Amino acid sequence: MKVVIPKEKDPAETRIAATPESVTAIKNLGLEVAVEAGLGEHLGWPDAAYEKAGASVVGGDSIYEGAGLIARVRPPEPDEIARFPRGSMYAGFLDPFNREDLVRGFAEAGVAAMSMEMVPRTTRAQKLDALSSQHNIAGYYMVVLAAERLGKAFPMMATPSGVIQPARVLVIGAGVAGLQAIATAKRLGARIEAFDTRPAVKEQAESLGAKFIDIDLGESGETEGGYAKELTPEQQAKQREGMVKALERANVVITTAALFGRPAPKIITDEMLERMKPGTLIIDYAVSSGGNVEGSVADEEVTLHGVRVIGLSNFPGRVAFDASRMYANNIVGLLQILHDKESNTLVLNTDDDIVAGCLITRDGEIVNTVIRERMGQNA
Ligand code: NAD
């Protein structure tokens, strides 16, 4: 059975789904690998490195011939799906809550689509948890970006020419990305405050050196899958009120608040921006799913009441070498789950909660219950 890794079609995507190291791991399972010519050139992995690892390097249109599973970071173009063999599988970030067209396209083409966003966030699934691997890289990069753009040093420095006070960083939403942002800002010597609606986060944030802002929201909790629940309008108002002082103090604010499969909660309103110090820098990780900050725009730096807001649509793509290595490992993790030793093929066993969680389409049907529910009866 052949695993095919085509190049990314979206010019904004710098990450890729296979490295020479991951090719070796796939070959070790007993599977064949084909990569598209030039796949890793921009990251320092020439075609020869993939060949040495055991992949065949294929140019142009014939890449999909005989593919058993196609893996990529981003979803395919809708017209590309027709080129995938019927009965093949596809694994990648598919944004299935927002891409009904794609989900239907996969079903019509008879391709089994697996969404990396839908992998359950369990201990057993950690090896293929691509959301976590990419959030981690993004958490690091957001702090590096802030440090570069702020115009103020992060660590305290006592020099003969004067004392520099440490930068004050506020992290709102301390899941995987937020916790990595805290750890990175700490290494740079910043003074960090953090807030999250899930009570379990307090201890994690504090263990990394942040001061947790206690806001009494009443019952907030998390969903069965470990994700944050949406706050009621009253709770949202309490959160805003509780955060104002910390926002006024901050030099940098990093917002990563997300609600699984839903638009991001709006956390910093225009009124709150007005109360912040001019020159404060906000990095909005949630910009692609609607933004945590009122007025933030993807891939632009906007200045609102003197506060600069930066939101990139692809933060992990700024650290593409390591983000690709992690993602490629996640794909290997998925293949290990799917691989049946006896037949040396990839098998979709939906008794496995990981497979059942991420499988969206199969044999012409939309089989994922969460996605079916969201799409309504038409699914
Ligand atoms: P996410 O990207 O869905 O959300 C980011 C953070 O925003 C979360 O911590 C969430 O609680 C928070 N948030 C939501 N609304 C907020 C608001 N109004 N104000 C402030 N914060 C708000 O989260 P994630 O980083 O992808 O993690 C999701 C869950 O999966 C977490 O519970 C995490 O611990 C869990 N997880 C488990 C494992 C495992 O191996 N068991 C691995 C990775 C993640």
CSV table of C-alpha atoms and ligand atoms in Angstrom, one decimal:
chain,number,residue,atom,x,y,z
A,1,MET,CA,0.0,0.0,0.0
A,2,LYS,CA,1.3,3.4,-0.9
A,3,VAL,CA,1.3,6.6,1.2
A,4,VAL,CA,1.5,9.7,-1.0
A,5,ILE,CA,2.6,13.1,0.2
A,6,PRO,CA,1.9,15.9,-2.4
A,7,LYS,CA,3.1,19.5,-2.1
A,8,GLU,CA,0.8,22.0,-0.4
A,9,LYS,CA,-1.3,23.8,-2.9
A,10,ASP,CA,-2.0,26.9,-0.8
A,11,PRO,CA,0.9,29.3,-1.3
A,12,ALA,CA,0.4,30.6,2.3
A,13,GLU,CA,1.3,27.1,3.6
A,14,THR,CA,5.0,26.7,4.4
A,15,ARG,CA,4.6,23.5,6.4
A,16,ILE,CA,4.7,20.0,4.8
A,17,ALA,CA,3.4,16.6,5.9
A,18,ALA,CA,6.6,14.4,5.5
A,19,THR,CA,10.3,14.7,6.3
A,20,PRO,CA,13.0,12.2,5.3
A,21,GLU,CA,12.8,11.0,8.9
A,22,SER,CA,9.1,10.4,8.8
A,23,VAL,CA,9.5,8.6,5.4
A,24,THR,CA,11.9,6.2,7.1
A,25,ALA,CA,9.3,5.5,9.8
A,26,ILE,CA,6.6,4.9,7.3
A,27,LYS,CA,8.8,2.5,5.3
A,28,ASN,CA,9.6,0.7,8.5
A,29,LEU,CA,5.9,-0.1,8.9
A,30,GLY,CA,6.2,-1.9,5.6
A,31,LEU,CA,4.4,0.7,3.4
A,32,GLU,CA,5.6,2.4,0.2
A,33,VAL,CA,6.0,6.2,0.1
A,34,ALA,CA,5.8,8.6,-2.8
A,35,VAL,CA,6.5,12.3,-2.3
A,36,GLU,CA,6.0,15.1,-4.8
A,37,ALA,CA,9.2,16.5,-6.3
A,38,GLY,CA,10.4,19.6,-4.5
A,39,LEU,CA,8.3,18.9,-1.4
A,40,GLY,CA,10.9,19.8,1.3
A,41,GLU,CA,13.3,21.9,-0.8
A,42,HIS,CA,12.4,25.2,1.0
A,43,LEU,CA,13.0,23.6,4.4
A,44,GLY,CA,16.4,22.1,3.6
A,45,TRP,CA,15.2,18.7,2.6
A,46,PRO,CA,16.1,18.1,-1.0
A,47,ASP,CA,14.5,15.3,-3.1
A,48,ALA,CA,17.7,13.3,-2.7
A,49,ALA,CA,17.2,13.1,1.1
A,50,TYR,CA,13.7,11.7,0.6
A,51,GLU,CA,15.0,9.2,-1.9
A,52,LYS,CA,17.7,8.2,0.4
A,53,ALA,CA,15.1,7.6,3.1
A,54,GLY,CA,13.3,5.2,0.7
A,55,ALA,CA,10.6,7.4,-1.0
A,56,SER,CA,10.0,7.5,-4.7
A,57,VAL,CA,10.0,11.1,-5.9
A,58,VAL,CA,7.3,11.8,-8.4
A,59,GLY,CA,6.7,14.9,-10.5
A,60,GLY,CA,3.5,16.4,-11.8
A,61,ASP,CA,0.1,14.8,-12.2
A,62,SER,CA,0.9,11.1,-11.8
A,63,ILE,CA,1.5,11.6,-8.0
A,64,TYR,CA,-2.0,10.2,-7.1
A,65,GLU,CA,-1.7,7.0,-9.1
A,66,GLY,CA,-2.1,4.0,-6.9
A,67,ALA,CA,-2.3,6.1,-3.7
A,68,GLY,CA,-3.7,4.2,-0.7
A,69,LEU,CA,-3.5,7.2,1.6
A,70,ILE,CA,-2.7,10.8,0.8
A,71,ALA,CA,-1.5,13.1,3.6
A,72,ARG,CA,-1.0,16.8,3.6
A,73,VAL,CA,-1.3,19.7,6.0
A,74,ARG,CA,-4.1,21.6,4.3
A,75,PRO,CA,-7.2,20.3,2.6
A,76,PRO,CA,-7.3,19.6,-1.1
A,77,GLU,CA,-8.7,22.0,-3.7
A,78,PRO,CA,-12.3,20.8,-4.4
A,79,ASP,CA,-11.4,19.9,-8.0
A,80,GLU,CA,-8.4,18.0,-6.8
A,81,ILE,CA,-10.5,15.3,-5.0
A,82,ALA,CA,-11.7,13.8,-8.2
A,83,ARG,CA,-8.1,12.9,-9.0
A,84,PHE,CA,-7.7,10.8,-5.8
A,85,PRO,CA,-8.4,7.1,-6.4
A,86,ARG,CA,-11.8,5.8,-5.3
A,87,GLY,CA,-11.4,3.9,-2.1
A,88,SER,CA,-8.2,5.9,-1.0
A,89,MET,CA,-7.9,7.8,2.2
A,90,TYR,CA,-6.9,11.4,2.9
A,91,ALA,CA,-5.5,12.8,6.2
A,92,GLY,CA,-5.0,16.5,7.0
A,93,PHE,CA,-6.4,19.6,8.6
A,94,LEU,CA,-9.9,19.7,6.9
A,95,ASP,CA,-11.7,22.4,8.9
A,96,PRO,CA,-14.8,20.1,8.7
A,97,PHE,CA,-17.1,22.4,10.7
A,98,ASN,CA,-16.7,25.1,8.1
A,99,ARG,CA,-16.1,23.1,4.9
A,100,GLU,CA,-19.3,21.3,4.1
A,101,ASP,CA,-18.4,21.5,0.4
A,102,LEU,CA,-15.2,19.5,1.1
A,103,VAL,CA,-16.9,16.9,3.3
A,104,ARG,CA,-19.5,16.3,0.5
A,105,GLY,CA,-16.7,16.3,-2.1
A,106,PHE,CA,-14.9,13.5,-0.2
A,107,ALA,CA,-18.1,11.5,0.2
A,108,GLU,CA,-19.0,11.8,-3.5
A,109,ALA,CA,-15.5,10.8,-4.6
A,110,GLY,CA,-15.6,7.7,-2.4
A,111,VAL,CA,-12.5,8.9,-0.4
A,112,ALA,CA,-12.2,8.2,3.3
A,113,ALA,CA,-11.3,11.6,4.8
A,114,MET,CA,-9.6,11.9,8.2
A,115,SER,CA,-9.6,15.3,9.9
A,116,MET,CA,-6.6,15.9,12.2
A,117,GLU,CA,-8.6,18.4,14.1
A,118,MET,CA,-11.0,15.7,15.2
A,119,VAL,CA,-8.4,13.4,16.8
A,120,PRO,CA,-9.6,12.9,20.4
A,121,ARG,CA,-7.4,14.8,22.9
A,122,THR,CA,-6.6,11.7,24.9
A,123,THR,CA,-3.3,10.3,26.3
A,124,ARG,CA,-3.3,7.4,23.8
A,125,ALA,CA,-3.8,9.9,20.9
A,126,GLN,CA,-1.0,12.2,21.9
A,127,LYS,CA,1.4,10.9,19.3
A,128,LEU,CA,-1.0,12.0,16.5
A,129,ASP,CA,-2.4,15.1,18.2
A,130,ALA,CA,-1.6,17.6,15.5
A,131,LEU,CA,-3.6,20.4,17.1
A,132,SER,CA,-1.3,20.1,20.1
A,133,SER,CA,1.9,19.9,18.1
A,134,GLN,CA,1.0,23.0,16.1
A,135,HIS,CA,-0.4,25.0,19.1
A,136,ASN,CA,2.9,24.3,20.9
A,137,ILE,CA,5.0,25.8,18.1
A,138,ALA,CA,2.5,28.7,17.7
A,139,GLY,CA,2.7,29.5,21.4
A,140,TYR,CA,6.4,29.8,21.2
A,141,TYR,CA,6.3,31.9,18.0
A,142,MET,CA,3.7,34.4,19.3
A,143,VAL,CA,6.1,35.4,22.1
A,144,VAL,CA,9.1,35.6,19.8
A,145,LEU,CA,7.0,37.8,17.5
A,146,ALA,CA,5.9,40.0,20.4
A,147,ALA,CA,9.4,40.4,21.6
A,148,GLU,CA,10.6,41.4,18.2
A,149,ARG,CA,7.7,43.9,17.6
A,150,LEU,CA,7.4,45.4,21.1
A,151,GLY,CA,10.2,47.9,21.1
A,152,LYS,CA,10.7,47.1,24.8
A,153,ALA,CA,13.0,44.5,26.4
A,154,PHE,CA,11.4,41.4,28.0
A,155,PRO,CA,13.9,40.8,30.9
A,156,MET,CA,14.7,43.1,33.7
A,157,MET,CA,18.1,44.8,33.2
A,158,ALA,CA,20.0,46.9,35.7
A,159,THR,CA,22.6,48.9,33.8
A,160,PRO,CA,24.6,52.0,34.6
A,161,SER,CA,22.3,53.8,32.2
A,162,GLY,CA,19.2,52.9,34.0
A,163,VAL,CA,17.0,50.0,35.1
A,164,ILE,CA,14.7,48.3,32.6
A,165,GLN,CA,11.6,46.8,34.1
A,166,PRO,CA,10.5,43.4,32.9
A,167,ALA,CA,7.8,43.3,30.2
A,168,ARG,CA,4.3,42.5,31.6
A,169,VAL,CA,2.7,39.7,29.5
A,170,LEU,CA,-0.9,38.7,29.9
A,171,VAL,CA,-1.9,35.3,28.4
A,172,ILE,CA,-5.7,34.9,27.9
A,173,GLY,CA,-6.6,31.2,27.2
A,174,ALA,CA,-4.0,28.9,28.6
A,175,GLY,CA,-4.5,25.7,26.7
A,176,VAL,CA,-1.6,24.1,24.8
A,177,ALA,CA,-0.6,27.4,22.9
A,178,GLY,CA,-1.1,29.6,25.9
A,179,LEU,CA,0.9,27.4,28.2
A,180,GLN,CA,3.8,27.3,25.7
A,181,ALA,CA,3.5,31.1,25.4
A,182,ILE,CA,3.8,31.4,29.2
A,183,ALA,CA,6.9,29.1,29.2
A,184,THR,CA,8.6,31.0,26.4
A,185,ALA,CA,7.8,34.5,28.0
A,186,LYS,CA,9.2,33.2,31.3
A,187,ARG,CA,12.4,32.1,29.6
A,188,LEU,CA,12.7,35.6,28.2
A,189,GLY,CA,12.3,37.1,31.7
A,190,ALA,CA,8.8,38.6,31.4
A,191,ARG,CA,6.4,39.0,34.3
A,192,ILE,CA,3.3,36.9,33.3
A,193,GLU,CA,-0.3,36.9,34.2
A,194,ALA,CA,-2.7,34.4,32.8
A,195,PHE,CA,-6.4,33.6,32.7
A,196,ASP,CA,-8.5,30.7,31.4
A,197,THR,CA,-12.1,29.6,32.1
A,198,ARG,CA,-11.2,26.0,32.8
A,199,PRO,CA,-10.4,25.8,36.5
A,200,ALA,CA,-7.8,23.0,35.9
A,201,VAL,CA,-5.6,25.4,34.1
A,202,LYS,CA,-4.7,27.5,37.2
A,203,GLU,CA,-2.2,25.0,38.5
A,204,GLN,CA,-0.6,24.4,35.1
A,205,ALA,CA,-0.2,28.1,34.5
A,206,GLU,CA,1.3,28.7,37.9
A,207,SER,CA,3.7,25.9,37.6
A,208,LEU,CA,5.2,27.6,34.6
A,209,GLY,CA,5.6,30.9,36.4
A,210,ALA,CA,2.5,32.9,35.6
A,211,LYS,CA,0.3,34.6,38.2
A,212,PHE,CA,-3.3,33.3,37.6
A,213,ILE,CA,-6.0,35.9,37.7
A,214,ASP,CA,-8.9,34.7,39.8
A,215,ILE,CA,-12.2,35.6,38.5
A,216,ASP,CA,-15.3,34.1,40.0
A,217,LEU,CA,-17.3,33.0,37.1
A,218,GLY,CA,-19.4,30.4,38.9
A,219,GLU,CA,-19.7,27.1,37.1
A,220,SER,CA,-17.6,27.2,33.9
A,221,GLY,CA,-16.1,23.7,33.5
A,222,GLU,CA,-15.3,21.8,30.3
A,223,THR,CA,-16.9,19.5,27.8
A,224,GLU,CA,-16.5,15.7,27.8
A,225,GLY,CA,-13.8,16.1,25.2
A,226,GLY,CA,-11.8,18.4,27.6
A,227,TYR,CA,-12.7,21.6,25.7
A,228,ALA,CA,-13.9,24.9,27.3
A,229,LYS,CA,-17.7,25.4,27.5
A,230,GLU,CA,-19.1,28.7,26.1
A,231,LEU,CA,-19.7,31.2,28.8
A,232,THR,CA,-23.1,32.8,29.4
A,233,PRO,CA,-23.5,36.5,28.7
A,234,GLU,CA,-23.3,37.2,32.5
A,235,GLN,CA,-20.1,35.2,32.8
A,236,GLN,CA,-18.6,37.0,29.8
A,237,ALA,CA,-19.4,40.3,31.5
A,238,LYS,CA,-17.7,39.1,34.7
A,239,GLN,CA,-14.7,38.0,32.8
A,240,ARG,CA,-14.3,41.3,31.0
A,241,GLU,CA,-14.7,43.2,34.3
A,242,GLY,CA,-12.1,40.9,36.0
A,243,MET,CA,-9.6,41.3,33.3
A,244,VAL,CA,-9.6,45.1,32.8
A,245,LYS,CA,-6.9,45.9,35.4
A,246,ALA,CA,-4.6,43.2,34.0
A,247,LEU,CA,-5.1,44.6,30.5
A,248,GLU,CA,-4.3,48.1,31.7
A,249,ARG,CA,-1.0,46.8,33.2
A,250,ALA,CA,0.1,44.7,30.3
A,251,ASN,CA,2.7,45.5,27.7
A,252,VAL,CA,1.9,42.4,25.7
A,253,VAL,CA,-1.4,40.5,25.6
A,254,ILE,CA,-1.5,37.1,23.9
A,255,THR,CA,-5.0,35.7,23.3
A,256,THR,CA,-5.6,32.1,22.4
A,257,ALA,CA,-9.1,31.5,23.7
A,258,ALA,CA,-11.0,29.0,21.5
A,259,LEU,CA,-14.3,27.0,21.6
A,260,PHE,CA,-14.0,23.7,19.7
A,261,GLY,CA,-15.9,23.8,16.4
A,262,ARG,CA,-17.3,27.2,17.1
A,263,PRO,CA,-16.2,30.8,16.5
A,264,ALA,CA,-13.7,32.1,19.0
A,265,PRO,CA,-15.2,34.1,22.0
A,266,LYS,CA,-14.8,37.9,21.7
A,267,ILE,CA,-12.8,38.7,24.8
A,268,ILE,CA,-11.3,42.1,24.3
A,269,THR,CA,-13.9,44.7,23.2
A,270,ASP,CA,-13.4,48.1,21.7
A,271,GLU,CA,-14.2,49.7,25.1
A,272,MET,CA,-11.5,47.6,26.8
A,273,LEU,CA,-8.9,48.5,24.1
A,274,GLU,CA,-9.7,52.2,24.9
A,275,ARG,CA,-8.6,51.6,28.5
A,276,MET,CA,-5.3,50.0,27.6
A,277,LYS,CA,-2.0,51.8,27.4
A,278,PRO,CA,-1.1,53.1,24.0
A,279,GLY,CA,1.7,51.0,22.5
A,280,THR,CA,0.5,47.8,24.1
A,281,LEU,CA,0.8,44.9,21.7
A,282,ILE,CA,-1.8,42.2,21.3
A,283,ILE,CA,-1.2,38.9,19.5
A,284,ASP,CA,-4.5,37.3,18.6
A,285,TYR,CA,-4.0,33.6,17.9
A,286,ALA,CA,-7.8,33.2,17.3
A,287,VAL,CA,-7.9,35.6,14.4
A,288,SER,CA,-8.7,32.9,11.8
A,289,SER,CA,-11.8,31.7,13.8
A,290,GLY,CA,-13.2,35.2,14.3
A,291,GLY,CA,-10.7,36.6,16.7
A,292,ASN,CA,-10.6,37.2,20.5
A,293,VAL,CA,-10.1,41.0,19.9
A,294,GLU,CA,-12.8,43.3,18.4
A,295,GLY,CA,-11.3,44.7,15.2
A,296,SER,CA,-8.4,42.3,14.7
A,297,VAL,CA,-7.7,41.4,11.0
A,298,ALA,CA,-5.9,38.3,9.8
A,299,ASP,CA,-2.4,38.9,8.5
A,300,GLU,CA,-2.5,42.6,9.2
A,301,GLU,CA,-1.3,44.8,12.1
A,302,VAL,CA,-4.1,47.2,13.0
A,303,THR,CA,-3.8,50.0,15.6
A,304,LEU,CA,-7.0,50.5,17.7
A,305,HIS,CA,-7.0,53.3,20.2
A,306,GLY,CA,-3.2,53.2,20.1
A,307,VAL,CA,-3.1,49.5,20.8
A,308,ARG,CA,-1.4,47.4,18.1
A,309,VAL,CA,-3.1,44.1,17.3
A,310,ILE,CA,-1.4,41.4,15.2
A,311,GLY,CA,-3.2,38.2,14.1
A,312,LEU,CA,-1.6,35.8,11.7
A,313,SER,CA,-3.6,33.1,9.9
A,314,ASN,CA,-0.7,30.7,10.1
A,315,PHE,CA,1.4,31.1,13.2
A,316,PRO,CA,3.0,27.6,13.2
A,317,GLY,CA,3.9,28.1,9.6
A,318,ARG,CA,6.4,30.7,10.8
A,319,VAL,CA,8.5,28.0,12.4
A,320,ALA,CA,7.9,25.7,9.4
A,321,PHE,CA,10.9,23.4,9.9
A,322,ASP,CA,9.9,22.2,13.4
A,323,ALA,CA,6.2,22.5,12.8
A,324,SER,CA,6.6,20.2,9.8
A,325,ARG,CA,8.7,17.7,11.8
A,326,MET,CA,6.0,17.5,14.5
A,327,TYR,CA,3.2,17.3,12.0
A,328,ALA,CA,5.0,14.5,10.0
A,329,ASN,CA,5.4,12.6,13.3
A,330,ASN,CA,1.7,13.0,13.9
A,331,ILE,CA,1.0,11.5,10.4
A,332,VAL,CA,3.3,8.6,11.3
A,333,GLY,CA,1.3,8.2,14.6
A,334,LEU,CA,-1.9,8.0,12.6
A,335,LEU,CA,-0.5,5.4,10.2
A,336,GLN,CA,0.7,3.3,13.1
A,337,ILE,CA,-2.9,3.2,14.4
A,338,LEU,CA,-4.3,2.3,11.0
A,339,HIS,CA,-1.7,-0.2,10.0
A,340,ASP,CA,-2.7,-3.9,10.1
A,341,LYS,CA,0.5,-6.0,10.4
A,342,GLU,CA,-1.0,-9.2,9.0
A,343,SER,CA,-2.3,-7.7,5.8
A,344,ASN,CA,0.3,-4.9,5.7
A,345,THR,CA,-2.5,-2.5,4.7
A,346,LEU,CA,-4.2,0.5,6.3
A,347,VAL,CA,-7.5,-0.4,7.9
A,348,LEU,CA,-10.3,1.8,9.2
A,349,ASN,CA,-11.3,0.1,12.4
A,350,THR,CA,-14.0,2.3,13.9
A,351,ASP,CA,-14.1,0.3,17.1
A,352,ASP,CA,-11.0,2.3,17.8
A,353,ASP,CA,-12.1,5.7,19.3
A,354,ILE,CA,-9.2,7.5,17.5
A,355,VAL,CA,-10.3,6.3,14.1
A,356,ALA,CA,-14.0,6.8,14.9
A,357,GLY,CA,-13.3,10.4,16.1
A,358,CYS,CA,-11.3,11.6,13.1
A,359,LEU,CA,-13.0,9.7,10.2
A,360,ILE,CA,-15.4,12.0,8.4
A,361,THR,CA,-16.4,10.1,5.2
A,362,ARG,CA,-16.3,6.5,4.1
A,363,ASP,CA,-17.7,4.5,1.2
A,364,GLY,CA,-19.5,7.5,-0.1
A,365,GLU,CA,-21.1,8.4,3.2
A,366,ILE,CA,-20.6,11.1,5.8
A,367,VAL,CA,-20.0,8.8,8.8
A,368,ASN,CA,-18.8,11.2,11.6
A,369,THR,CA,-21.7,11.7,14.0
A,370,VAL,CA,-20.5,15.1,15.2
A,371,ILE,CA,-20.1,16.5,11.7
A,372,ARG,CA,-23.4,14.9,10.5
A,373,GLU,CA,-25.2,16.6,13.4
A,374,ARG,CA,-23.7,19.9,12.5
A,375,MET,CA,-24.6,19.6,8.9
A,376,GLY,CA,-28.2,18.7,9.8
A,377,GLN,CA,-30.4,16.0,8.2
A,378,ASN,CA,-29.0,16.8,4.7
A,379,ALA,CA,-25.9,14.9,5.6
B,1,NAD,P1,-8.3,25.3,22.6
B,1,NAD,O1,-7.4,25.7,21.5
B,1,NAD,O2,-9.6,24.7,22.3
B,1,NAD,O3,-8.6,26.6,23.6
B,1,NAD,C1,-7.6,27.3,24.1
B,1,NAD,C2,-7.9,27.7,25.5
B,1,NAD,O4,-8.9,28.7,25.5
B,1,NAD,C3,-8.4,26.6,26.4
B,1,NAD,O5,-7.6,26.4,27.5
B,1,NAD,C4,-9.8,27.1,26.8
B,1,NAD,O6,-10.2,26.7,28.1
B,1,NAD,C5,-9.6,28.6,26.7
B,1,NAD,N1,-10.8,29.4,26.7
B,1,NAD,C6,-12.0,29.2,26.0
B,1,NAD,N2,-12.8,30.3,26.3
B,1,NAD,C7,-12.1,31.2,27.0
B,1,NAD,C8,-12.4,32.4,27.6
B,1,NAD,N3,-13.6,33.0,27.4
B,1,NAD,N4,-11.5,33.0,28.3
B,1,NAD,C9,-10.3,32.5,28.5
B,1,NAD,N5,-9.9,31.3,28.0
B,1,NAD,C10,-10.9,30.6,27.3
B,1,NAD,O7,-7.6,24.3,23.7
B,1,NAD,P2,-6.4,23.3,23.4
B,1,NAD,O8,-5.1,24.0,23.8
B,1,NAD,O9,-6.5,22.8,22.0
B,1,NAD,O10,-6.7,22.2,24.5
B,1,NAD,C11,-8.0,21.6,24.5
B,1,NAD,C12,-8.1,20.6,25.6
B,1,NAD,O11,-7.4,19.4,25.3
B,1,NAD,C13,-7.5,21.1,26.9
B,1,NAD,O12,-8.3,20.6,28.0
B,1,NAD,C14,-6.2,20.4,27.0
B,1,NAD,O13,-5.7,20.2,28.3
B,1,NAD,C15,-6.6,19.1,26.4
B,1,NAD,N6,-5.5,18.3,25.9
B,1,NAD,C16,-5.3,17.0,26.4
B,1,NAD,C17,-4.2,16.3,26.0
B,1,NAD,C18,-4.0,14.9,26.5
B,1,NAD,O14,-3.1,14.3,26.1
B,1,NAD,N7,-4.8,14.4,27.4
B,1,NAD,C19,-3.4,16.8,25.0
B,1,NAD,C20,-3.6,18.1,24.5
B,1,NAD,C21,-4.7,18.8,24.9
